[in-house]
XYZ file of C-alpha atoms in Angstrom:
83
model
C -0.028 -0.506 0.065
C 2.729 2.614 0.649
C 4.442 1.682 -2.327
C 1.346 2.303 -4.521
C 0.772 5.629 -2.526
C 4.589 6.775 -3.525
C 4.160 5.740 -7.179
C 0.708 7.919 -7.178
C 2.768 10.806 -5.815
C 5.701 10.292 -8.177
C 3.211 10.440 -11.417
C 2.367 13.533 -10.357
C 5.597 15.172 -9.243
C 8.707 13.125 -10.064
C 10.917 14.974 -8.498
C 9.922 14.937 -4.991
C 12.938 13.640 -3.199
C 11.409 12.835 -0.241
C 8.728 10.655 -1.792
C 11.603 9.105 -3.702
C 13.678 8.000 -0.812
C 10.259 6.490 0.858
C 9.833 4.523 -2.245
C 13.448 3.151 -2.101
C 12.589 1.907 1.959
C 9.437 0.286 0.798
C 11.413 -1.822 -2.276
C 14.203 -2.367 0.252
C 11.644 -4.040 2.774
C 10.202 -5.626 -0.191
C 13.641 -7.514 -1.191
C 13.273 -5.402 -4.397
C 16.907 -4.561 -3.845
C 17.854 -3.294 -7.573
C 14.861 -0.760 -7.401
C 15.721 0.529 -4.100
C 19.171 1.027 -5.342
C 17.763 2.934 -8.689
C 15.467 4.953 -6.391
C 18.363 5.976 -4.121
C 20.183 6.868 -7.403
C 17.705 9.361 -8.620
C 17.483 10.874 -4.879
C 20.991 11.589 -5.232
C 20.850 12.822 -8.579
C 18.177 15.174 -7.342
C 19.636 16.141 -4.078
C 23.206 15.845 -4.781
C 24.049 15.553 -0.941
C 21.445 12.739 0.163
C 22.700 10.808 3.210
C 21.876 7.253 1.313
C 25.518 5.980 1.741
C 24.721 3.546 4.431
C 21.489 2.645 3.032
C 23.365 1.824 -0.219
C 25.936 -0.525 1.890
C 22.898 -2.111 3.487
C 20.923 -2.821 0.495
C 24.132 -4.554 -1.242
C 24.659 -6.690 1.439
C 21.178 -7.999 1.663
C 21.147 -8.233 -2.036
C 24.428 -10.528 -1.582
C 22.777 -12.229 0.910
C 25.376 -11.060 3.618
C 22.890 -10.281 6.270
C 20.089 -12.428 7.841
C 17.881 -9.476 9.339
C 17.287 -6.173 7.165
C 18.658 -2.999 9.263
C 16.636 -0.253 9.996
C 17.184 2.704 7.547
C 18.712 6.041 8.798
C 16.867 9.546 8.793
C 14.839 9.927 6.080
C 15.459 13.255 4.143
C 11.887 14.876 4.913
C 8.353 13.820 5.340
C 6.472 14.777 2.382
C 4.287 17.452 2.729
C 1.330 16.100 1.118
C 0.977 12.561 3.087
């Protein structure tokens, strides 16, 4: 449900970095790691300073089966005003 909501918001504003970040979290927790990385790459392209290095590392570790438990993500960019 959260992923669907993010997709709806992004359909209206594809440059909403906060929603892109939240979408990456949803994809990560669904085990869709390649898509989660792509969403985070989009955040970095938009923000240029996104604090997603730790997130990238966690996704890559999970993608490679290096961790058994999905770690929590770090501080999100900002809550979307329309949520």
